[in-house]
């Protein structure tokens, strides 16, 4: 599962990278929405590129809500939805039959641009070690997502996941999942409103190869509620005696 991301690229550079402009809704944005560690459980606002306005980046809250809900009531909604993962991730296998996802699968796909993301590894004796994933070339990662717009105009999104590939089976070895990471050539394809169900599934199946990614262990501060993990050095590599895998 993908419950934490790193987004340190400014909105100005995101616009350059994706050849888009900024589109703001009625909710004012106080900063540039950059995070050394964006904790999904805190439901941060992040930039997405929405299918319905694919020439723009727009702020959206992480944690998809049904369109019939009231976005202003998000705290109560997420509290109740926490037992179901609070809408942070969506299993791509359920894309066309889940009561929320099926309403977004054809018309409300999105791109979630990130610099990297975090996944847990379980070492012997249930010792949890966080890993950071990034592209070997340090370029942006385009995560495949879905979004909704609530009755009162709040955008909310989720990140699609799929069955783990070999790198993720080795590192994210408890849940055996991975986010859907689009190939560069599929970014515009993903936003194409003409895609059929088979087209969509093909893009998901043939997403970015493990060989393009680099992953390594980082500080367990990432999991501690007592320290601030939203800091630049959170992605510094840390060695653990308990770690028994090569990476």
CSV table of C-alpha atoms in Angstrom, one decimal, residues 35-162:
chain,number,residue,atom,x,y,z
A,35,UNK,CA,6.2,17.8,1.7
A,36,UNK,CA,9.3,15.9,2.7
A,37,UNK,CA,6.9,13.4,4.0
A,38,UNK,CA,3.2,13.7,3.2
A,39,UNK,CA,1.4,11.3,5.6
A,40,UNK,CA,-1.7,10.1,3.9
A,41,UNK,CA,-3.4,9.6,7.3
A,42,UNK,CA,-3.3,13.3,7.8
A,43,UNK,CA,-5.1,13.8,4.5
A,44,UNK,CA,-2.9,16.5,3.0
A,45,UNK,CA,-3.8,18.6,0.0
A,46,UNK,CA,-1.7,17.6,-2.9
A,47,UNK,CA,-1.5,18.6,-6.6
A,48,UNK,CA,-3.2,16.3,-9.1
A,49,UNK,CA,-3.7,16.5,-12.9
A,50,UNK,CA,-7.4,15.6,-13.3
A,51,UNK,CA,-8.8,14.0,-16.4
A,52,UNK,CA,-11.6,16.5,-16.8
A,53,UNK,CA,-9.1,19.4,-16.8
A,54,UNK,CA,-6.0,17.7,-18.1
A,55,UNK,CA,-4.1,20.9,-18.9
A,56,UNK,CA,-4.0,21.9,-15.2
A,57,UNK,CA,-2.8,20.9,-11.8
A,58,UNK,CA,-5.3,21.4,-9.0
A,59,UNK,CA,-5.3,20.8,-5.3
A,60,UNK,CA,-7.0,17.7,-4.0
A,61,UNK,CA,-7.3,16.1,-0.6
A,62,UNK,CA,-5.8,12.6,-0.3
A,63,UNK,CA,-8.5,10.1,0.7
A,64,UNK,CA,-11.3,9.6,-1.9
A,65,UNK,CA,-14.8,10.4,-0.7
A,66,UNK,CA,-18.0,9.4,-2.5
A,67,UNK,CA,-19.4,12.3,-4.6
A,68,UNK,CA,-22.6,12.4,-2.6
A,69,UNK,CA,-20.7,13.3,0.6
A,70,UNK,CA,-20.1,16.8,2.0
A,71,UNK,CA,-16.4,17.6,1.7
A,72,UNK,CA,-16.5,20.1,4.5
A,73,UNK,CA,-17.4,17.2,6.8
A,74,UNK,CA,-14.2,15.3,5.8
A,75,UNK,CA,-12.9,14.9,9.4
A,76,UNK,CA,-16.0,12.9,10.4
A,77,UNK,CA,-16.0,11.0,7.1
A,78,UNK,CA,-12.3,9.9,7.4
A,79,UNK,CA,-12.8,8.9,11.0
A,80,UNK,CA,-15.5,6.5,10.0
A,81,UNK,CA,-13.6,5.3,6.9
A,82,UNK,CA,-10.3,4.7,8.7
A,83,UNK,CA,-11.1,1.0,9.1
A,84,UNK,CA,-11.4,0.7,5.3
A,85,UNK,CA,-8.1,2.5,4.7
A,86,UNK,CA,-9.7,6.0,4.6
A,87,UNK,CA,-9.7,6.0,0.8
A,88,UNK,CA,-5.9,6.5,0.5
A,89,UNK,CA,-5.5,3.6,-1.9
A,90,UNK,CA,-7.7,1.8,-4.4
A,91,UNK,CA,-7.2,-1.8,-5.5
A,92,UNK,CA,-7.1,-1.7,-9.3
A,93,UNK,CA,-8.6,-5.2,-9.4
A,94,UNK,CA,-11.8,-3.6,-8.1
A,95,UNK,CA,-11.7,-0.6,-10.4
A,96,UNK,CA,-14.9,-1.4,-12.3
A,97,UNK,CA,-17.1,-2.8,-9.6
A,98,UNK,CA,-16.4,-0.9,-6.4
A,99,UNK,CA,-19.2,1.6,-5.5
A,100,UNK,CA,-16.8,4.6,-5.5
A,101,UNK,CA,-14.2,3.6,-8.1
A,102,UNK,CA,-16.5,2.5,-10.9
A,103,UNK,CA,-17.9,6.0,-11.0
A,104,UNK,CA,-14.4,7.5,-11.6
A,105,UNK,CA,-12.8,4.8,-13.7
A,106,UNK,CA,-13.8,6.2,-17.1
A,107,UNK,CA,-14.1,9.9,-16.4
A,108,UNK,CA,-12.2,10.9,-13.3
A,109,UNK,CA,-8.7,9.4,-13.6
A,110,UNK,CA,-5.8,11.5,-12.5
A,111,UNK,CA,-2.1,11.8,-12.2
A,112,UNK,CA,-0.5,12.3,-8.8
A,113,UNK,CA,3.0,13.7,-9.3
A,114,UNK,CA,5.5,12.8,-6.6
A,115,UNK,CA,9.3,12.8,-6.1
A,116,UNK,CA,9.1,9.4,-4.3
A,117,UNK,CA,7.1,7.4,-1.8
A,118,UNK,CA,7.5,5.3,1.3
A,119,UNK,CA,6.8,1.6,2.0
A,120,UNK,CA,7.4,-0.6,5.0
A,121,UNK,CA,9.5,-3.7,5.2
A,122,UNK,CA,9.0,-6.4,7.8
A,123,UNK,CA,12.3,-7.9,9.0
A,124,UNK,CA,12.6,-11.0,11.3
A,125,UNK,CA,10.9,-10.7,14.7
A,126,UNK,CA,8.4,-8.3,13.1
A,127,UNK,CA,10.9,-5.4,13.0
A,128,UNK,CA,9.5,-2.7,10.8
A,129,UNK,CA,11.9,-0.8,8.5
A,130,UNK,CA,10.7,2.1,6.3
A,131,UNK,CA,12.0,2.2,2.7
A,132,UNK,CA,12.1,5.2,0.3
A,133,UNK,CA,11.4,4.6,-3.4
A,134,UNK,CA,12.5,7.0,-6.1
A,135,UNK,CA,13.4,6.8,-9.8
A,136,UNK,CA,17.0,6.1,-10.5
A,137,UNK,CA,17.2,9.2,-12.6
A,138,UNK,CA,15.6,11.3,-9.9
A,139,UNK,CA,12.8,12.4,-12.2
A,140,UNK,CA,9.2,12.7,-11.1
A,141,UNK,CA,7.0,9.7,-10.6
A,142,UNK,CA,3.5,9.8,-12.1
A,143,UNK,CA,1.2,7.8,-9.8
A,144,UNK,CA,-2.1,6.7,-11.3
A,145,UNK,CA,-5.1,7.8,-9.3
A,146,UNK,CA,-8.8,8.4,-9.3
A,147,UNK,CA,-10.7,11.4,-7.9
A,148,UNK,CA,-14.2,12.6,-7.0
A,149,UNK,CA,-15.8,16.0,-6.5
A,150,UNK,CA,-18.1,16.2,-3.5
A,151,UNK,CA,-21.5,17.9,-3.5
A,152,UNK,CA,-19.9,21.1,-2.1
A,153,UNK,CA,-17.0,21.2,-4.5
A,154,UNK,CA,-14.1,19.4,-2.7
A,155,UNK,CA,-11.8,17.4,-4.8
A,156,UNK,CA,-10.6,14.1,-3.2
A,157,UNK,CA,-8.3,11.5,-4.7
A,158,UNK,CA,-6.9,8.0,-4.2
A,159,UNK,CA,-3.8,6.2,-5.5
A,160,UNK,CA,-4.3,3.0,-7.4
A,161,UNK,CA,-2.4,-0.1,-6.3
A,162,UNK,CA,-1.8,-3.5,-7.9
